Amino acid sequence: MYSTDDSGASTGLSRRSFFRYAAGASALASIPMLTEPHLALAARPKFADPNIGIHIDANENPMGPCDSARKAIIDIVPRGGRYLFNTDMELTDLFAKQEGLQGDNVLAFAGSTEPLHYTVLAFTSPSRPLVIADPGYEAPMWAAKFTGAPVIKVPLADPKGEAKHDVKAMLAAASNPGVIYVCNPNNPTGTCTPTADIEYLVSNAPKDTVILIDEAYIHLCDAPRSLNFVKEGKNVVVLRTFSKLYGMAGIRLGFAVARPDLVDKVGSFGGQNALPITAVTAGKASLLEPNLVESRKKIIADIRMDTLSWMKSEGYHCTPSESNCFMVDVRRPGEEVQAALAKKLMFVGRIWPAWPNSLRITVGTKEEMAQFKKDFAAVMSTNTAGLKPPALPARLAAHPHTHLS
Ligand code: PLP
């Protein structure tokens, strides 16, 4: 089993045992290293065939990969019999150049979940807690179970307003945290934490605490990026993914961006693995697409703003999201509304125990959101009392922390 010493260095987890556990977890079996797809799936009713109904429950991007990424994948398929080792580095060098970083600041993985987990594995331990926001993305918690690190959840500040990370409370939560996790914009609220607050956190954290800044959704908003901390040599690991704006969730590509010594520690858990050349080539094509970020950001923002203003006109409070998801307060148990919507084959996202009367809604296509509005209005005008989502699969329910908390 994995352990860390007080410095946060890994001591007892062999690559083999880690992958054995990780493989079990991905089947929702022995160890719960769960991520958004697992949690979204667990919240899905059993009858929810992904091809039936509307799924705005997993913060996916219905646009999929851009045209040049699709073409790049098709073009590289005939070379699929080769490892093409250099392509991984071409990708990370391209990203580094675009962002004014050095190549050894960037390591690519099959999505950002891996480096997210690895950062927690590398820097937390029973004496070095993990501090996260609540409601927030839970994936780091599952990795903390491996290290035996205490997990301290800090409520978001101003929940009915900005719903931002309470950085002062996060700093005060533990005297020597291994990792403080900031998701910006936050999943599930879609809200951003002001740069000044993130700067305060980075400047005031204990010297060897790693600030893990998850920028999975950063392309969807105008908030300043956190890569400057890396350039300044701070104890910061920034995560990026191609799963959201770039529409490559199923193709799998992401980055850890950090000082080279931090990149090496995070990478020591699995960063040596060759990546699928399809993902790498699609990633390169996406990065080279000149207006992709701006144009997709606008498409998603327009649909989000339309949905949020409709919600407001109907009298519902939503978090002021700048991302592709938001939380709506349904003023009754969220699970009832979720279950009633599911009966209409409208599958919306999860519920966080800290906000039991709220549901996470992913921003889908214009047509999907038009249908969502109809179904939501219909459900909210009915009595949903007593409706329950289906029980969790037995294997999930068997693990106390695999409940959706
Ligand atoms: N970080 C956050 C905040 C997420 O919501 C997700 C997925 O939904 C991820 C990371 C993981 O994304 P992936 O592994 O697909 O890059």
Short mmCIF file of C-alpha atoms and ligand atoms in Angstrom, two decimals:
data_model
loop_
_atom_site.label_atom_id
_atom_site.label_comp_id
_atom_site.label_asym_id
_atom_site.label_seq_id
_atom_site.Cartn_x
_atom_site.Cartn_y
_atom_site.Cartn_z
CA MET A 1 0.00 0.00 0.00
CA TYR A 2 1.14 3.52 -0.61
CA SER A 3 2.61 5.77 2.04
CA THR A 4 4.53 9.03 2.09
CA ASP A 5 7.10 10.35 4.48
CA ASP A 6 6.70 13.74 6.11
CA SER A 7 8.40 15.55 3.29
CA GLY A 8 5.67 14.25 1.03
CA ALA A 9 8.06 12.06 -0.97
CA SER A 10 6.62 8.77 -2.06
CA THR A 11 7.96 5.79 -0.22
CA GLY A 12 5.92 2.64 -0.44
CA LEU A 13 3.86 2.43 -3.60
CA SER A 14 5.28 0.42 -6.42
CA ARG A 15 4.15 1.27 -9.93
CA ARG A 16 2.75 -2.21 -10.19
CA SER A 17 0.64 -2.09 -7.06
CA PHE A 18 -0.61 1.39 -7.94
CA PHE A 19 -1.80 0.28 -11.34
CA ARG A 20 -3.36 -2.84 -9.88
CA TYR A 21 -5.43 -0.69 -7.52
CA ALA A 22 -6.11 1.92 -10.16
CA ALA A 23 -7.35 -0.76 -12.56
CA GLY A 24 -9.71 -2.08 -9.90
CA ALA A 25 -10.94 1.40 -9.21
CA SER A 26 -11.68 2.16 -12.81
CA ALA A 27 -14.03 -0.80 -12.74
CA LEU A 28 -15.63 0.77 -9.64
CA ALA A 29 -14.26 -2.19 -7.72
CA SER A 30 -11.67 -2.39 -4.99
CA ILE A 31 -10.35 1.14 -4.50
CA PRO A 32 -12.42 4.21 -5.27
CA MET A 33 -10.17 6.41 -7.45
CA LEU A 34 -13.23 8.03 -8.92
CA THR A 35 -13.51 10.83 -11.43
CA GLU A 36 -16.24 12.82 -13.15
CA PRO A 37 -17.25 10.05 -15.58
CA HIS A 38 -17.51 7.50 -12.75
CA LEU A 39 -19.52 9.86 -10.57
CA ALA A 40 -21.77 10.95 -13.41
CA LEU A 41 -22.32 7.31 -14.30
CA ALA A 42 -23.08 6.39 -10.70
CA ALA A 43 -25.70 9.16 -10.57
CA ARG A 44 -27.28 7.93 -13.78
CA PRO A 45 -30.37 5.77 -13.47
CA LYS A 46 -29.82 2.18 -14.55
CA PHE A 47 -32.08 2.64 -17.55
CA ALA A 48 -30.06 5.59 -18.82
CA ASP A 49 -28.56 4.32 -22.03
CA PRO A 50 -26.19 7.13 -23.08
CA ASN A 51 -27.70 7.02 -26.55
CA ILE A 52 -31.20 7.65 -25.26
CA GLY A 53 -32.36 11.00 -23.94
CA ILE A 54 -30.42 14.16 -23.22
CA HIS A 55 -27.32 13.91 -21.03
CA ILE A 56 -26.31 17.19 -19.45
CA ASP A 57 -24.82 15.42 -16.46
CA ALA A 58 -21.07 15.03 -16.96
CA ASN A 59 -19.75 18.45 -18.05
CA GLU A 60 -18.97 17.12 -21.50
CA ASN A 61 -18.68 19.20 -24.64
CA PRO A 62 -21.27 18.11 -27.20
CA MET A 63 -19.23 19.74 -30.02
CA GLY A 64 -16.52 17.07 -29.77
CA PRO A 65 -13.07 17.59 -31.31
CA CYS A 66 -12.63 20.44 -33.80
CA ASP A 67 -12.43 19.61 -37.52
CA SER A 68 -8.64 19.80 -37.74
CA ALA A 69 -8.30 17.48 -34.73
CA ARG A 70 -10.65 14.97 -36.36
CA LYS A 71 -8.65 15.09 -39.56
CA ALA A 72 -5.37 14.73 -37.68
CA ILE A 73 -6.69 11.58 -35.99
CA ILE A 74 -7.78 10.05 -39.28
CA ASP A 75 -4.49 10.93 -40.94
CA ILE A 76 -2.36 9.35 -38.23
CA VAL A 77 -4.28 6.07 -37.97
CA PRO A 78 -2.17 4.29 -40.64
CA ARG A 79 0.91 4.98 -38.50
CA GLY A 80 -0.73 3.42 -35.46
CA GLY A 81 1.65 0.47 -35.52
CA ARG A 82 4.46 2.74 -34.29
CA TYR A 83 5.10 4.32 -30.93
CA LEU A 84 6.12 7.67 -32.50
CA PHE A 85 7.87 8.63 -29.26
CA ASN A 86 8.76 12.14 -30.39
CA THR A 87 5.19 13.26 -30.83
CA ASP A 88 4.53 13.55 -27.07
CA MET A 89 7.41 15.97 -26.74
CA GLU A 90 6.40 17.91 -29.82
CA LEU A 91 3.04 18.44 -28.16
CA THR A 92 4.40 19.56 -24.80
CA ASP A 93 7.00 21.78 -26.49
CA LEU A 94 4.28 23.40 -28.59
CA PHE A 95 2.17 24.13 -25.52
CA ALA A 96 5.21 25.40 -23.60
CA LYS A 97 6.17 27.72 -26.46
CA GLN A 98 2.65 29.08 -26.80
CA GLU A 99 2.50 29.81 -23.08
CA GLY A 100 6.04 31.15 -22.62
CA LEU A 101 7.15 28.14 -20.56
CA GLN A 102 10.02 25.68 -20.94
CA GLY A 103 9.43 22.17 -22.30
CA ASP A 104 10.35 20.60 -18.95
CA ASN A 105 7.54 22.53 -17.27
CA VAL A 106 4.95 20.40 -19.05
CA LEU A 107 4.09 16.70 -18.95
CA ALA A 108 1.23 15.17 -20.94
CA PHE A 109 -1.10 12.45 -19.66
CA ALA A 110 -4.20 10.68 -20.89
CA GLY A 111 -6.44 13.38 -19.39
CA SER A 112 -5.88 15.55 -16.33
CA THR A 113 -7.30 13.05 -13.85
CA GLU A 114 -4.00 11.18 -13.76
CA PRO A 115 -1.81 14.13 -12.75
CA LEU A 116 -4.57 15.28 -10.38
CA HIS A 117 -4.40 11.97 -8.54
CA TYR A 118 -0.63 11.75 -8.80
CA THR A 119 -0.13 15.19 -7.27
CA VAL A 120 -2.20 14.16 -4.27
CA LEU A 121 -0.33 10.84 -4.07
CA ALA A 122 3.02 12.63 -4.21
CA PHE A 123 2.45 15.36 -1.67
CA THR A 124 -0.10 14.22 0.92
CA SER A 125 0.30 11.73 3.76
CA PRO A 126 -1.30 10.98 7.13
CA SER A 127 0.49 14.03 8.52
CA ARG A 128 0.06 16.22 5.40
CA PRO A 129 -3.68 16.76 4.80
CA LEU A 130 -5.51 17.56 1.60
CA VAL A 131 -7.60 20.74 1.72
CA ILE A 132 -10.44 21.10 -0.79
CA ALA A 133 -13.47 23.36 -1.31
CA ASP A 134 -17.05 22.23 -0.73
CA PRO A 135 -18.94 21.84 -2.95
CA GLY A 136 -16.00 21.09 -5.20
CA TYR A 137 -14.63 18.42 -7.46
CA GLU A 138 -14.14 15.31 -5.37
CA ALA A 139 -11.56 13.40 -7.40
CA PRO A 140 -8.57 14.47 -5.25
CA MET A 141 -10.26 12.88 -2.24
CA TRP A 142 -10.09 9.41 -3.73
CA ALA A 143 -6.34 9.73 -4.15
CA ALA A 144 -6.02 10.89 -0.54
CA LYS A 145 -7.49 7.57 0.52
CA PHE A 146 -4.36 5.89 -0.84
CA THR A 147 -2.05 8.10 1.18
CA GLY A 148 -4.18 8.08 4.31
CA ALA A 149 -4.21 11.88 4.28
CA PRO A 150 -6.98 13.62 6.20
CA VAL A 151 -9.31 15.46 3.83
CA ILE A 152 -10.48 18.86 5.03
CA LYS A 153 -13.44 20.35 3.19
CA VAL A 154 -13.82 24.11 3.40
CA PRO A 155 -17.21 25.59 2.40
CA LEU A 156 -17.19 28.01 -0.50
CA ALA A 157 -17.37 31.64 0.62
CA ASP A 158 -20.46 33.68 -0.22
CA PRO A 159 -22.50 30.66 -1.40
CA LYS A 160 -25.48 32.75 -2.55
CA GLY A 161 -23.20 35.23 -4.30
CA GLU A 162 -19.78 34.73 -5.84
CA ALA A 163 -19.45 31.15 -4.50
CA LYS A 164 -15.67 31.40 -4.54
CA HIS A 165 -12.95 29.50 -2.72
CA ASP A 166 -12.50 30.79 0.82
CA VAL A 167 -8.73 30.97 0.60
CA LYS A 168 -8.21 32.34 4.10
CA ALA A 169 -10.29 29.54 5.61
CA MET A 170 -8.46 27.01 3.43
CA LEU A 171 -5.13 28.29 4.73
CA ALA A 172 -6.38 28.19 8.31
CA ALA A 173 -7.78 24.67 7.92
CA ALA A 174 -4.49 22.85 8.50
CA SER A 175 -1.09 23.88 9.82
CA ASN A 176 0.89 21.89 7.28
CA PRO A 177 -1.24 20.70 4.37
CA GLY A 178 0.39 18.60 1.68
CA VAL A 179 -1.93 19.89 -1.05
CA ILE A 180 -4.48 22.69 -1.23
CA TYR A 181 -6.72 22.10 -4.24
CA VAL A 182 -8.29 25.00 -6.12
CA CYS A 183 -10.58 24.31 -9.05
CA ASN A 184 -10.89 27.44 -11.17
CA PRO A 185 -13.58 27.73 -12.46
CA ASN A 186 -15.02 25.42 -9.85
CA ASN A 187 -16.84 22.20 -10.60
CA PRO A 188 -19.82 22.10 -9.82
CA THR A 189 -20.61 25.80 -9.42
CA GLY A 190 -18.80 27.10 -12.53
CA THR A 191 -17.68 30.09 -10.47
CA CYS A 192 -14.22 31.67 -10.55
CA THR A 193 -12.09 32.60 -7.59
CA PRO A 194 -10.51 36.06 -8.01
CA THR A 195 -6.86 36.09 -8.98
CA ALA A 196 -5.98 38.19 -5.93
CA ASP A 197 -7.34 35.40 -3.71
CA ILE A 198 -5.34 32.74 -5.54
CA GLU A 199 -2.24 34.93 -5.26
CA TYR A 200 -2.88 35.30 -1.54
CA LEU A 201 -3.14 31.53 -1.19
CA VAL A 202 0.08 30.90 -3.09
CA SER A 203 1.98 33.60 -1.16
CA ASN A 204 0.74 32.57 2.27
CA ALA A 205 0.78 28.78 2.08
CA PRO A 206 3.42 26.93 4.11
CA LYS A 207 6.69 26.68 2.19
CA ASP A 208 6.38 23.03 1.16
CA THR A 209 2.63 22.93 0.56
CA VAL A 210 1.70 22.35 -3.07
CA ILE A 211 -1.15 24.45 -4.45
CA LEU A 212 -2.89 22.33 -7.07
CA ILE A 213 -4.78 24.61 -9.46
CA ASP A 214 -7.17 22.69 -11.67
CA GLU A 215 -7.86 24.71 -14.81
CA ALA A 216 -10.00 22.05 -16.53
CA TYR A 217 -12.59 24.71 -17.40
CA ILE A 218 -10.34 27.78 -17.66
CA HIS A 219 -10.73 28.15 -21.44
CA LEU A 220 -14.44 28.78 -20.94
CA CYS A 221 -13.93 31.99 -18.98
CA ASP A 222 -11.92 35.19 -19.14
CA ALA A 223 -10.32 34.82 -15.71
CA PRO A 224 -6.54 35.22 -15.67
CA ARG A 225 -4.69 31.93 -15.97
CA SER A 226 -2.38 30.63 -13.25
CA LEU A 227 0.60 29.66 -15.39
CA ASN A 228 2.50 32.73 -14.14
CA PHE A 229 2.99 30.98 -10.81
CA VAL A 230 4.87 28.25 -12.66
CA LYS A 231 7.03 30.82 -14.45
CA GLU A 232 7.79 32.39 -11.07
CA GLY A 233 8.92 29.02 -9.70
CA LYS A 234 6.18 28.75 -7.07
CA ASN A 235 5.05 25.52 -5.41
CA VAL A 236 2.15 25.26 -7.81
CA VAL A 237 0.95 22.49 -10.12
CA VAL A 238 -1.52 23.65 -12.79
CA LEU A 239 -3.71 21.08 -14.54
CA ARG A 240 -5.07 21.50 -18.04
CA THR A 241 -7.29 19.16 -20.01
CA PHE A 242 -8.50 18.74 -23.58
CA SER A 243 -11.75 17.19 -22.27
CA LYS A 244 -13.77 20.37 -21.95
CA LEU A 245 -13.40 23.25 -24.42
CA TYR A 246 -11.47 21.04 -26.87
CA GLY A 247 -14.18 18.35 -26.77
CA MET A 248 -11.79 15.42 -26.37
CA ALA A 249 -13.08 13.78 -23.15
CA GLY A 250 -13.23 10.38 -24.80
CA ILE A 251 -9.94 10.82 -26.61
CA ARG A 252 -8.04 11.62 -23.39
CA LEU A 253 -5.34 14.25 -23.12
CA GLY A 254 -4.22 16.61 -20.38
CA PHE A 255 -1.18 18.35 -18.91
CA ALA A 256 0.52 18.88 -15.60
CA VAL A 257 2.36 22.20 -15.69
CA ALA A 258 4.84 22.99 -12.94
CA ARG A 259 8.45 23.57 -11.94
CA PRO A 260 10.58 20.74 -13.37
CA ASP A 261 11.21 19.16 -9.94
CA LEU A 262 7.45 19.06 -9.26
CA VAL A 263 6.76 17.75 -12.75
CA ASP A 264 9.26 14.94 -12.08
CA LYS A 265 7.55 13.98 -8.80
CA VAL A 266 4.09 13.98 -10.36
CA GLY A 267 5.41 12.13 -13.43
CA SER A 268 7.12 9.46 -11.34
CA PHE A 269 3.71 7.84 -10.81
CA GLY A 270 3.02 7.26 -14.48
CA GLY A 271 4.26 10.09 -16.66
CA GLN A 272 6.56 7.80 -18.61
CA ASN A 273 3.74 5.99 -20.33
CA ALA A 274 3.47 6.59 -24.08
CA LEU A 275 0.26 8.35 -25.06
CA PRO A 276 -2.11 7.33 -27.83
CA ILE A 277 -0.84 9.04 -30.97
CA THR A 278 -4.43 9.85 -31.91
CA ALA A 279 -4.84 11.96 -28.77
CA VAL A 280 -1.47 13.64 -29.18
CA THR A 281 -2.03 14.57 -32.80
CA ALA A 282 -5.54 15.83 -32.08
CA GLY A 283 -4.18 17.88 -29.20
CA LYS A 284 -1.54 19.48 -31.41
CA ALA A 285 -4.09 20.31 -34.08
CA SER A 286 -6.40 21.84 -31.46
CA LEU A 287 -3.63 24.02 -30.02
CA LEU A 288 -2.79 25.25 -33.52
CA GLU A 289 -6.38 26.15 -34.36
CA PRO A 290 -6.30 29.97 -34.21
CA ASN A 291 -9.80 30.95 -33.05
CA LEU A 292 -10.97 27.75 -31.43
CA VAL A 293 -10.86 28.86 -27.81
CA GLU A 294 -12.57 32.19 -28.43
CA SER A 295 -15.25 30.83 -30.74
CA ARG A 296 -16.19 27.86 -28.55
CA LYS A 297 -16.06 29.95 -25.39
CA LYS A 298 -18.61 32.29 -26.98
CA ILE A 299 -20.90 29.50 -28.19
CA ILE A 300 -21.01 27.93 -24.72
CA ALA A 301 -21.28 31.31 -22.94
CA ASP A 302 -24.23 32.37 -25.10
CA ILE A 303 -26.14 29.17 -24.31
CA ARG A 304 -25.19 29.37 -20.62
CA MET A 305 -26.29 33.02 -20.31
CA ASP A 306 -29.56 32.32 -22.05
CA THR A 307 -30.26 29.40 -19.70
CA LEU A 308 -29.24 31.36 -16.60
CA SER A 309 -31.41 34.34 -17.50
CA TRP A 310 -34.36 32.03 -18.14
CA MET A 311 -33.78 30.39 -14.76
CA LYS A 312 -33.70 33.81 -13.13
CA SER A 313 -36.91 34.88 -14.86
CA GLU A 314 -38.55 31.74 -13.46
CA GLY A 315 -37.37 32.71 -9.97
CA TYR A 316 -34.54 30.21 -9.43
CA HIS A 317 -31.17 31.07 -7.98
CA CYS A 318 -28.21 29.74 -9.94
CA THR A 319 -24.51 30.12 -9.26
CA PRO A 320 -22.98 32.88 -11.43
CA SER A 321 -21.15 30.40 -13.64
CA GLU A 322 -18.46 31.33 -16.14
CA SER A 323 -18.10 27.72 -17.25
CA ASN A 324 -20.09 24.89 -18.83
CA CYS A 325 -21.95 23.96 -15.64
CA PHE A 326 -23.88 25.69 -12.89
CA MET A 327 -25.79 24.80 -9.75
CA VAL A 328 -29.49 25.60 -9.47
CA ASP A 329 -31.28 25.75 -6.12
CA VAL A 330 -34.49 23.81 -6.65
CA ARG A 331 -35.75 24.54 -3.10
CA ARG A 332 -36.60 20.90 -2.49
CA PRO A 333 -34.45 17.78 -2.37
CA GLY A 334 -32.40 17.87 -5.55
CA GLU A 335 -32.70 14.11 -5.93
CA GLU A 336 -36.47 14.36 -6.41
CA VAL A 337 -36.08 16.80 -9.28
CA GLN A 338 -33.25 14.77 -10.76
CA ALA A 339 -35.40 11.63 -10.65
CA ALA A 340 -38.43 13.41 -12.15
CA LEU A 341 -36.31 14.80 -14.98
CA ALA A 342 -34.82 11.36 -15.60
CA LYS A 343 -38.33 10.02 -16.17
CA LYS A 344 -38.51 12.45 -19.07
CA LEU A 345 -35.12 11.14 -20.30
CA MET A 346 -33.51 14.43 -19.28
CA PHE A 347 -30.42 13.47 -17.30
CA VAL A 348 -28.94 16.24 -15.20
CA GLY A 349 -25.94 16.22 -12.96
CA ARG A 350 -25.11 15.33 -9.49
CA ILE A 351 -26.02 16.60 -6.05
CA TRP A 352 -23.44 17.57 -3.44
CA PRO A 353 -24.35 16.74 0.18
CA ALA A 354 -23.29 20.25 1.24
CA TRP A 355 -26.03 21.68 -1.00
CA PRO A 356 -28.76 19.01 -0.98
CA ASN A 357 -31.35 21.27 -2.64
CA SER A 358 -29.16 22.07 -5.63
CA LEU A 359 -28.52 20.25 -8.88
CA ARG A 360 -25.58 20.61 -11.23
CA ILE A 361 -26.61 21.29 -14.80
CA THR A 362 -24.16 21.01 -17.69
CA VAL A 363 -24.57 23.47 -20.54
CA GLY A 364 -25.49 21.36 -23.56
CA THR A 365 -26.43 22.38 -27.08
CA LYS A 366 -29.01 25.08 -27.77
CA GLU A 367 -31.57 22.42 -28.62
CA GLU A 368 -30.78 20.37 -25.52
CA MET A 369 -31.17 23.42 -23.28
CA ALA A 370 -34.46 24.37 -24.97
CA GLN A 371 -35.77 20.92 -24.08
CA PHE A 372 -34.27 21.19 -20.60
CA LYS A 373 -36.21 24.41 -19.96
CA LYS A 374 -39.48 22.71 -20.98
CA ASP A 375 -38.84 19.64 -18.86
CA PHE A 376 -37.59 21.62 -15.88
CA ALA A 377 -40.65 23.91 -15.92
CA ALA A 378 -42.95 20.89 -16.17
CA VAL A 379 -41.23 19.01 -13.33
CA MET A 380 -41.13 22.04 -11.05
CA SER A 381 -44.86 22.54 -11.43
CA THR A 382 -45.53 19.02 -10.12
CA ASN A 383 -45.25 17.43 -6.72
CA THR A 384 -42.03 15.43 -6.74
CA ALA A 385 -42.15 14.47 -3.05
CA GLY A 386 -40.89 10.97 -2.46
CA LEU A 387 -39.24 10.52 -5.84
CA LYS A 388 -35.82 8.97 -5.44
CA PRO A 389 -33.00 8.36 -7.84
CA PRO A 390 -32.15 4.70 -8.25
CA ALA A 391 -29.90 3.10 -5.66
CA LEU A 392 -26.17 3.22 -6.18
CA PRO A 393 -24.64 0.09 -7.68
CA ALA A 394 -23.84 -2.29 -4.82
CA ARG A 395 -20.09 -2.12 -5.33
CA LEU A 396 -20.14 1.67 -5.06
CA ALA A 397 -22.42 1.67 -2.06
CA ALA A 398 -20.02 -0.68 -0.29
CA HIS A 399 -17.42 2.08 -0.02
CA PRO A 400 -18.41 4.85 2.38
CA HIS A 401 -16.53 7.52 0.43
CA THR A 402 -17.80 6.50 -2.96
CA HIS A 403 -21.12 8.10 -2.18
CA LEU A 404 -21.30 11.32 -4.04
CA SER A 405 -19.61 13.41 -1.38
N1 PLP B 1 -10.85 18.38 -13.17
C1 PLP B 1 -12.14 18.74 -13.10
C2 PLP B 1 -12.50 19.89 -12.24
C3 PLP B 1 -13.13 18.05 -13.79
O1 PLP B 1 -14.40 18.41 -13.69
C4 PLP B 1 -12.73 16.96 -14.58
C5 PLP B 1 -13.73 16.19 -15.34
O2 PLP B 1 -14.88 16.48 -15.36
C6 PLP B 1 -11.37 16.62 -14.62
C7 PLP B 1 -10.46 17.35 -13.91
C8 PLP B 1 -10.88 15.43 -15.33
O3 PLP B 1 -10.91 15.53 -16.65
P1 PLP B 1 -10.08 14.60 -17.64
O4 PLP B 1 -9.43 13.49 -16.89
O5 PLP B 1 -11.08 14.15 -18.62
O6 PLP B 1 -9.04 15.51 -18.19
#
